[in-house]
Tab-separated table of N, CA and C and ligand atoms in Angstrom:
chain	number	residue	atom	x	y	z
A	12	MET	N	0.838	-1.185	0.001
A	12	MET	CA	-0.007	0.007	-0.015
A	12	MET	C	0.881	1.267	0.009
A	13	LEU	N	0.630	2.140	-0.934
A	13	LEU	CA	1.437	3.337	-1.084
A	13	LEU	C	1.206	4.289	0.096
A	14	TYR	N	-0.045	4.438	0.475
A	14	TYR	CA	-0.361	5.412	1.534
A	14	TYR	C	-0.812	4.680	2.795
A	15	SER	N	-0.439	5.252	3.953
A	15	SER	CA	-0.849	4.672	5.218
A	15	SER	C	-2.346	4.901	5.446
A	16	GLU	N	-2.887	4.157	6.379
A	16	GLU	CA	-4.297	4.318	6.737
A	16	GLU	C	-4.587	5.756	7.181
A	17	LYS	N	-3.648	6.298	7.936
A	17	LYS	CA	-3.832	7.617	8.475
A	17	LYS	C	-3.866	8.667	7.356
A	18	VAL	N	-2.999	8.488	6.393
A	18	VAL	CA	-2.996	9.449	5.246
A	18	VAL	C	-4.349	9.363	4.541
A	19	LEU	N	-4.788	8.152	4.286
A	19	LEU	CA	-6.075	7.985	3.569
A	19	LEU	C	-7.256	8.567	4.375
A	20	ASP	N	-7.173	8.396	5.699
A	20	ASP	CA	-8.212	8.914	6.546
A	20	ASP	C	-8.242	10.453	6.527
A	21	HIS	N	-7.058	11.070	6.645
A	21	HIS	CA	-7.014	12.521	6.634
A	21	HIS	C	-7.293	13.105	5.231
A	22	PHE	N	-7.033	12.321	4.212
A	22	PHE	CA	-7.315	12.772	2.876
A	22	PHE	C	-8.821	12.736	2.607
A	23	SER	N	-9.445	11.619	2.980
A	23	SER	CA	-10.884	11.538	2.683
A	23	SER	C	-11.766	12.270	3.676
A	24	ASN	N	-11.185	12.591	4.831
A	24	ASN	CA	-11.983	13.297	5.863
A	24	ASN	C	-11.095	14.344	6.532
A	25	PRO	N	-10.677	15.346	5.733
A	25	PRO	CA	-9.701	16.344	6.285
A	25	PRO	C	-10.346	17.190	7.383
A	26	ARG	N	-9.497	17.408	8.445
A	26	ARG	CA	-9.943	18.224	9.570
A	26	ARG	C	-9.551	19.722	9.274
A	27	ASN	N	-10.358	20.586	9.874
A	27	ASN	CA	-10.061	22.047	9.862
A	27	ASN	C	-9.960	22.661	8.465
A	28	VAL	N	-10.798	22.227	7.550
A	28	VAL	CA	-10.784	22.858	6.256
A	28	VAL	C	-11.701	24.070	6.275
A	29	GLY	N	-11.279	25.136	5.628
A	29	GLY	CA	-12.129	26.340	5.529
A	29	GLY	C	-11.306	27.621	5.771
A	30	GLU	N	-12.096	28.632	6.148
A	30	GLU	CA	-11.459	29.963	6.363
A	30	GLU	C	-11.854	30.468	7.734
A	31	ILE	N	-11.080	31.352	8.339
A	31	ILE	CA	-11.504	32.060	9.535
A	31	ILE	C	-11.609	33.539	9.159
A	32	GLU	N	-12.812	34.093	9.235
A	32	GLU	CA	-13.018	35.421	8.738
A	32	GLU	C	-12.207	36.486	9.521
A	33	ASP	N	-12.195	36.363	10.828
A	33	ASP	CA	-11.472	37.368	11.639
A	33	ASP	C	-10.177	36.779	12.139
A	34	ALA	N	-9.442	36.132	11.225
A	34	ALA	CA	-8.174	35.478	11.602
A	34	ALA	C	-7.185	36.518	12.101
A	35	ASP	N	-6.287	36.100	13.007
A	35	ASP	CA	-5.247	36.968	13.514
A	35	ASP	C	-3.982	36.865	12.694
A	36	GLY	N	-3.899	35.798	11.903
A	36	GLY	CA	-2.749	35.656	10.994
A	36	GLY	C	-3.155	34.770	9.797
A	37	ILE	N	-2.730	35.206	8.604
A	37	ILE	CA	-3.077	34.415	7.386
A	37	ILE	C	-1.780	34.193	6.631
A	38	GLY	N	-1.518	32.965	6.256
A	38	GLY	CA	-0.310	32.636	5.497
A	38	GLY	C	-0.657	32.005	4.182
A	39	GLU	N	0.072	32.379	3.137
A	39	GLU	CA	-0.135	31.718	1.862
A	39	GLU	C	1.209	31.369	1.288
A	40	VAL	N	1.350	30.113	0.871
A	40	VAL	CA	2.590	29.685	0.261
A	40	VAL	C	2.298	28.855	-0.994
A	41	GLY	N	3.275	28.833	-1.855
A	41	GLY	CA	3.138	28.052	-3.055
A	41	GLY	C	4.247	27.021	-3.133
A	42	ASN	N	3.947	25.897	-3.719
A	42	ASN	CA	4.968	24.886	-3.900
A	42	ASN	C	5.588	25.024	-5.277
A	43	ALA	N	6.879	25.357	-5.294
A	43	ALA	CA	7.528	25.645	-6.582
A	43	ALA	C	7.548	24.413	-7.467
A	44	LYS	N	7.530	23.248	-6.855
A	44	LYS	CA	7.649	22.025	-7.640
A	44	LYS	C	6.403	21.720	-8.441
A	45	CYS	N	5.224	21.844	-7.792
A	45	CYS	CA	4.019	21.455	-8.470
A	45	CYS	C	3.064	22.600	-8.740
A	46	GLY	N	3.384	23.800	-8.182
A	46	GLY	CA	2.523	24.956	-8.398
A	46	GLY	C	1.352	25.001	-7.506
A	47	ASP	N	1.242	24.043	-6.548
A	47	ASP	CA	0.074	24.046	-5.673
A	47	ASP	C	0.156	25.142	-4.610
A	48	ILE	N	-0.996	25.557	-4.124
A	48	ILE	CA	-1.095	26.679	-3.183
A	48	ILE	C	-1.757	26.238	-1.902
A	49	MET	N	-1.310	26.846	-0.815
A	49	MET	CA	-1.904	26.550	0.481
A	49	MET	C	-2.160	27.815	1.268
A	50	LYS	N	-3.313	27.960	1.845
A	50	LYS	CA	-3.612	29.117	2.631
A	50	LYS	C	-3.960	28.620	4.054
A	51	MET	N	-3.424	29.327	5.048
A	51	MET	CA	-3.597	28.895	6.459
A	51	MET	C	-4.107	30.112	7.260
A	52	TYR	N	-5.155	29.850	8.054
A	52	TYR	CA	-5.724	30.905	8.875
A	52	TYR	C	-5.559	30.542	10.335
A	53	LEU	N	-5.110	31.503	11.164
A	53	LEU	CA	-4.916	31.226	12.599
A	53	LEU	C	-5.663	32.241	13.456
A	54	LYS	N	-6.261	31.704	14.515
A	54	LYS	CA	-6.892	32.583	15.540
A	54	LYS	C	-5.993	32.404	16.766
A	55	ILE	N	-5.518	33.482	17.316
A	55	ILE	CA	-4.581	33.386	18.427
A	55	ILE	C	-5.106	34.159	19.628
A	56	ASP	N	-5.195	33.470	20.755
A	56	ASP	CA	-5.649	34.101	21.982
A	56	ASP	C	-4.607	33.868	23.088
A	57	ASN	N	-4.049	34.952	23.609
A	57	ASN	CA	-3.022	34.867	24.665
A	57	ASN	C	-1.917	33.899	24.337
A	58	GLY	N	-1.445	33.981	23.095
A	58	GLY	CA	-0.311	33.121	22.703
A	58	GLY	C	-0.671	31.686	22.391
A	59	ILE	N	-1.969	31.380	22.442
A	59	ILE	CA	-2.402	30.003	22.128
A	59	ILE	C	-3.140	30.015	20.820
A	60	ILE	N	-2.897	29.003	20.006
A	60	ILE	CA	-3.604	28.879	18.750
A	60	ILE	C	-4.969	28.262	19.017
A	61	SER	N	-5.977	29.155	19.128
A	61	SER	CA	-7.279	28.687	19.564
A	61	SER	C	-8.098	28.114	18.398
A	62	ASP	N	-7.742	28.539	17.168
A	62	ASP	CA	-8.418	27.920	16.021
A	62	ASP	C	-7.513	28.024	14.797
A	63	VAL	N	-7.682	27.056	13.890
A	63	VAL	CA	-6.854	27.037	12.693
A	63	VAL	C	-7.669	26.372	11.593
A	64	LYS	N	-7.604	26.974	10.398
A	64	LYS	CA	-8.261	26.394	9.213
A	64	LYS	C	-7.311	26.514	8.031
A	65	PHE	N	-7.503	25.628	7.067
A	65	PHE	CA	-6.648	25.717	5.883
A	65	PHE	C	-7.485	25.450	4.615
A	66	LYS	N	-6.917	25.969	3.516
A	66	LYS	CA	-7.498	25.704	2.180
A	66	LYS	C	-6.335	25.408	1.279
A	67	THR	N	-6.450	24.369	0.494
A	67	THR	CA	-5.363	24.071	-0.435
A	67	THR	C	-5.876	23.625	-1.780
A	68	PHE	N	-5.110	23.967	-2.751
A	68	PHE	CA	-5.353	23.409	-4.112
A	68	PHE	C	-4.376	22.272	-4.332
A	69	GLY	N	-3.749	21.820	-3.276
A	69	GLY	CA	-2.721	20.800	-3.397
A	69	GLY	C	-3.288	19.431	-3.580
A	70	CYS	N	-2.409	18.480	-3.736
A	70	CYS	CA	-2.790	17.090	-3.977
A	70	CYS	C	-3.270	16.429	-2.673
A	71	GLY	N	-3.604	15.168	-2.757
A	71	GLY	CA	-4.072	14.423	-1.618
A	71	GLY	C	-3.100	14.430	-0.437
A	72	ALA	N	-1.839	14.335	-0.759
A	72	ALA	CA	-0.809	14.335	0.315
A	72	ALA	C	-0.737	15.657	1.007
A	73	ALA	N	-0.933	16.748	0.208
A	73	ALA	CA	-0.964	18.083	0.815
A	73	ALA	C	-2.178	18.213	1.729
A	74	VAL	N	-3.306	17.711	1.293
A	74	VAL	CA	-4.516	17.774	2.129
A	74	VAL	C	-4.331	17.009	3.403
A	75	ALA	N	-3.814	15.818	3.289
A	75	ALA	CA	-3.632	14.953	4.483
A	75	ALA	C	-2.602	15.577	5.461
A	76	THR	N	-1.491	16.077	4.935
A	76	THR	CA	-0.504	16.630	5.871
A	76	THR	C	-0.978	17.924	6.504
A	77	SER	N	-1.755	18.752	5.749
A	77	SER	CA	-2.281	19.985	6.344
A	77	SER	C	-3.266	19.656	7.422
A	78	SER	N	-4.114	18.674	7.121
A	78	SER	CA	-5.118	18.260	8.102
A	78	SER	C	-4.437	17.807	9.396
A	79	MET	N	-3.423	16.970	9.259
A	79	MET	CA	-2.680	16.497	10.461
A	79	MET	C	-1.965	17.669	11.138
A	80	ALA	N	-1.343	18.549	10.355
A	80	ALA	CA	-0.618	19.670	10.958
A	80	ALA	C	-1.521	20.565	11.748
A	81	THR	N	-2.726	20.842	11.237
A	81	THR	CA	-3.681	21.696	11.957
A	81	THR	C	-4.075	21.047	13.262
A	82	GLU	N	-4.265	19.714	13.221
A	82	GLU	CA	-4.623	19.021	14.472
A	82	GLU	C	-3.506	19.112	15.502
A	83	LEU	N	-2.263	19.057	15.021
A	83	LEU	CA	-1.103	19.083	15.933
A	83	LEU	C	-0.913	20.439	16.574
A	84	ILE	N	-1.316	21.502	15.928
A	84	ILE	CA	-1.067	22.838	16.538
A	84	ILE	C	-2.276	23.458	17.221
A	85	LYS	N	-3.437	22.887	16.984
A	85	LYS	CA	-4.665	23.488	17.548
A	85	LYS	C	-4.629	23.345	19.080
A	86	GLY	N	-4.846	24.480	19.759
A	86	GLY	CA	-4.851	24.473	21.227
A	86	GLY	C	-3.447	24.559	21.843
A	87	LYS	N	-2.447	24.653	20.980
A	87	LYS	CA	-1.048	24.701	21.448
A	87	LYS	C	-0.523	26.123	21.461
A	88	PRO	N	0.548	26.367	22.279
A	88	PRO	CA	1.178	27.692	22.238
A	88	PRO	C	1.886	27.912	20.879
A	89	ILE	N	2.014	29.205	20.554
A	89	ILE	CA	2.719	29.570	19.283
A	89	ILE	C	4.074	28.901	19.188
A	90	GLU	N	4.811	28.849	20.319
A	90	GLU	CA	6.155	28.281	20.295
A	90	GLU	C	6.144	26.854	19.743
A	91	ASP	N	5.125	26.075	20.152
A	91	ASP	CA	5.027	24.697	19.650
A	91	ASP	C	4.788	24.655	18.167
A	92	ALA	N	3.925	25.566	17.678
A	92	ALA	CA	3.612	25.593	16.239
A	92	ALA	C	4.870	25.943	15.474
A	93	LEU	N	5.659	26.820	16.014
A	93	LEU	CA	6.889	27.226	15.303
A	93	LEU	C	7.905	26.078	15.203
A	94	LYS	N	7.788	25.176	16.136
A	94	LYS	CA	8.765	24.025	16.169
A	94	LYS	C	8.265	22.865	15.302
A	95	LEU	N	7.000	22.938	14.836
A	95	LEU	CA	6.455	21.820	14.069
A	95	LEU	C	7.198	21.689	12.720
A	96	THR	N	7.702	20.526	12.470
A	96	THR	CA	8.414	20.296	11.210
A	96	THR	C	7.560	19.405	10.308
A	97	ASN	N	7.854	19.465	9.027
A	97	ASN	CA	7.114	18.579	8.100
A	97	ASN	C	7.439	17.142	8.423
A	98	LYS	N	8.588	16.877	8.961
A	98	LYS	CA	9.044	15.533	9.317
A	98	LYS	C	8.096	14.977	10.449
A	99	ALA	N	7.852	15.848	11.451
A	99	ALA	CA	6.971	15.426	12.553
A	99	ALA	C	5.552	15.123	12.022
A	100	VAL	N	5.114	15.898	11.052
A	100	VAL	CA	3.766	15.690	10.495
A	100	VAL	C	3.721	14.382	9.733
A	101	VAL	N	4.754	14.162	8.965
A	101	VAL	CA	4.821	12.908	8.177
A	101	VAL	C	4.891	11.677	9.109
A	102	GLU	N	5.645	11.820	10.225
A	102	GLU	CA	5.723	10.698	11.183
A	102	GLU	C	4.339	10.486	11.813
A	103	ALA	N	3.640	11.552	12.151
A	103	ALA	CA	2.307	11.405	12.744
A	103	ALA	C	1.332	10.692	11.798
A	104	LEU	N	1.661	10.793	10.515
A	104	LEU	CA	0.782	10.137	9.513
A	104	LEU	C	1.297	8.749	9.144
A	105	ASP	N	2.299	8.267	9.848
A	105	ASP	CA	2.940	6.976	9.574
A	105	ASP	C	3.613	6.934	8.175
A	106	GLY	N	4.145	8.112	7.782
A	106	GLY	CA	4.957	8.121	6.618
A	106	GLY	C	4.231	8.521	5.343
A	107	LEU	N	5.055	8.937	4.337
A	107	LEU	CA	4.565	9.342	3.030
A	107	LEU	C	5.538	8.749	2.022
A	108	PRO	N	5.073	8.447	0.805
A	108	PRO	CA	6.030	8.031	-0.222
A	108	PRO	C	7.028	9.180	-0.477
A	109	ALA	N	8.278	8.831	-0.804
A	109	ALA	CA	9.348	9.827	-0.953
A	109	ALA	C	8.984	10.939	-1.979
A	110	VAL	N	8.317	10.536	-3.060
A	110	VAL	CA	7.966	11.516	-4.074
A	110	VAL	C	6.945	12.505	-3.586
A	111	LYS	N	6.334	12.220	-2.472
A	111	LYS	CA	5.271	13.127	-1.962
A	111	LYS	C	5.740	13.911	-0.771
A	112	LEU	N	7.002	13.762	-0.378
A	112	LEU	CA	7.469	14.490	0.781
A	112	LEU	C	7.417	16.012	0.600
A	113	HIS	N	7.632	16.474	-0.602
A	113	HIS	CA	7.616	17.916	-0.856
A	113	HIS	C	6.222	18.497	-0.521
A	114	CYS	N	5.202	17.695	-0.661
A	114	CYS	CA	3.833	18.161	-0.393
A	114	CYS	C	3.653	18.530	1.063
A	115	SER	N	4.371	17.815	1.956
A	115	SER	CA	4.210	18.035	3.393
A	115	SER	C	4.852	19.330	3.826
A	116	VAL	N	5.759	19.879	3.031
A	116	VAL	CA	6.430	21.114	3.350
A	116	VAL	C	5.491	22.294	3.341
A	117	LEU	N	4.476	22.188	2.460
A	117	LEU	CA	3.527	23.261	2.309
A	117	LEU	C	2.862	23.661	3.649
A	118	ALA	N	2.475	22.644	4.441
A	118	ALA	CA	1.753	22.933	5.690
A	118	ALA	C	2.700	23.634	6.679
A	119	GLU	N	3.900	23.126	6.818
A	119	GLU	CA	4.857	23.742	7.703
A	119	GLU	C	5.145	25.182	7.313
A	120	GLN	N	5.298	25.414	6.023
A	120	GLN	CA	5.592	26.786	5.582
A	120	GLN	C	4.394	27.695	5.745
A	121	ALA	N	3.173	27.152	5.465
A	121	ALA	CA	1.987	27.991	5.604
A	121	ALA	C	1.739	28.398	7.059
A	122	ILE	N	2.038	27.507	7.982
A	122	ILE	CA	1.880	27.819	9.403
A	122	ILE	C	2.870	28.966	9.779
A	123	LYS	N	4.118	28.799	9.331
A	123	LYS	CA	5.106	29.822	9.618
A	123	LYS	C	4.760	31.155	8.987
A	124	SER	N	4.254	31.077	7.757
A	124	SER	CA	3.859	32.299	7.070
A	124	SER	C	2.722	32.999	7.808
A	125	ALA	N	1.737	32.231	8.318
A	125	ALA	CA	0.626	32.787	9.043
A	125	ALA	C	1.101	33.436	10.403
A	126	LEU	N	2.067	32.767	11.022
A	126	LEU	CA	2.595	33.329	12.275
A	126	LEU	C	3.407	34.598	12.018
A	127	SER	N	4.079	34.610	10.866
A	127	SER	CA	4.850	35.804	10.469
A	127	SER	C	3.873	36.983	10.253
A	128	ASP	N	2.770	36.709	9.626
A	128	ASP	CA	1.698	37.683	9.390
A	128	ASP	C	1.151	38.206	10.764
A	129	TYR	N	0.960	37.261	11.665
A	129	TYR	CA	0.449	37.597	13.003
A	129	TYR	C	1.376	38.575	13.711
A	130	TYR	N	2.668	38.246	13.695
A	130	TYR	CA	3.652	39.157	14.363
A	130	TYR	C	3.726	40.516	13.657
A	131	THR	N	3.674	40.523	12.335
A	131	THR	CA	3.678	41.770	11.621
A	131	THR	C	2.513	42.640	12.004
A	132	ARG	N	1.350	42.024	12.124
A	132	ARG	CA	0.138	42.782	12.550
A	132	ARG	C	0.223	43.339	13.956
A	133	GLN	N	1.034	42.637	14.800
A	133	GLN	CA	1.279	43.094	16.166
A	133	GLN	C	2.338	44.187	16.235
A	134	GLY	N	2.890	44.510	15.088
A	134	GLY	CA	3.972	45.500	15.040
A	134	GLY	C	5.321	44.937	15.485
A	135	ILE	N	5.460	43.603	15.413
A	135	ILE	CA	6.700	42.975	15.845
A	135	ILE	C	7.391	42.436	14.564
A	136	ASP	N	8.711	42.618	14.494
A	136	ASP	CA	9.440	42.062	13.355
A	136	ASP	C	9.451	40.524	13.447
A	137	PRO	N	8.833	39.828	12.516
A	137	PRO	CA	8.711	38.383	12.664
A	137	PRO	C	10.031	37.631	12.420
A	138	LEU	N	10.953	38.286	11.721
A	138	LEU	CA	12.137	37.532	11.251
A	138	LEU	C	12.912	36.859	12.389
A	139	PRO	N	13.204	37.552	13.514
A	139	PRO	CA	13.978	36.871	14.548
A	139	PRO	C	13.193	35.742	15.201
A	140	ILE	N	11.879	35.763	15.112
A	140	ILE	CA	11.081	34.720	15.756
A	140	ILE	C	10.784	33.589	14.781
A	141	VAL	N	10.236	33.933	13.664
A	141	VAL	CA	9.789	32.937	12.720
A	141	VAL	C	10.937	32.510	11.777
A	142	GLY	N	11.840	33.422	11.492
A	142	GLY	CA	12.927	33.116	10.547
A	142	GLY	C	12.439	33.222	9.141
A	143	GLU	N	13.339	32.929	8.257
A	143	GLU	CA	13.033	32.941	6.787
A	143	GLU	C	12.120	31.752	6.533
A	144	ILE	N	11.133	31.971	5.671
A	144	ILE	CA	10.310	30.821	5.269
A	144	ILE	C	10.971	30.267	3.995
A	145	SER	N	11.735	29.225	4.222
A	145	SER	CA	12.598	28.716	3.168
A	145	SER	C	11.803	27.969	2.099
A	146	GLU	N	12.354	27.964	0.966
A	146	GLU	CA	11.761	27.160	-0.128
A	146	GLU	C	11.913	25.677	0.182
A	147	CYS	N	11.016	24.917	-0.380
A	147	CYS	CA	11.074	23.457	-0.179
A	147	CYS	C	12.332	22.879	-0.828
A	148	GLU	N	13.106	22.140	-0.015
A	148	GLU	CA	14.384	21.591	-0.530
A	148	GLU	C	14.139	20.549	-1.571
A	149	HIS	N	12.958	19.956	-1.591
A	149	HIS	CA	12.692	18.889	-2.605
A	149	HIS	C	12.292	19.459	-3.937
A	150	CYS	N	12.040	20.786	-3.946
A	150	CYS	CA	11.488	21.375	-5.128
A	150	CYS	C	12.518	21.927	-6.097
A	151	HIS	N	13.788	21.901	-5.689
A	151	HIS	CA	14.802	22.525	-6.551
A	151	HIS	C	15.878	21.542	-6.962
B	222	FES	FE1	1.635	19.579	-5.139
B	222	FES	FE2	1.518	17.532	-3.570
B	222	FES	S1	1.885	17.501	-5.691
B	222	FES	S2	1.334	19.571	-3.025
């Protein structure tokens, strides 16, 4: 089987899909390899990610990894979300085929991009906290 049960579950029944109208941070990133786009909305209360939603035009693996990533950061402090790596998301899904690893980078980057937007709105320079949102290493 190419995909784990968890990937198939999150793909056919993705969690946290949609938009947050009064989001505190919105991130949008594109995957240079496949041209797919991901948008991430965060609601933040007292440093805690109280709600998160995503929209993607990405493939099934992008949907599944974003769904898992949103579950992993919901209710958690910002610091935890910043530490979330695509590797941790892939592990939580019991793995992805190697050719699909680049898809999982979208979720990590979109979360960082949304947090960067959040800090910018607060009048704080996001760079020392969030860092550069690097391009996907699998895409070049
Ligand atoms: Fe584009 Fe997976 S092929 S995100």
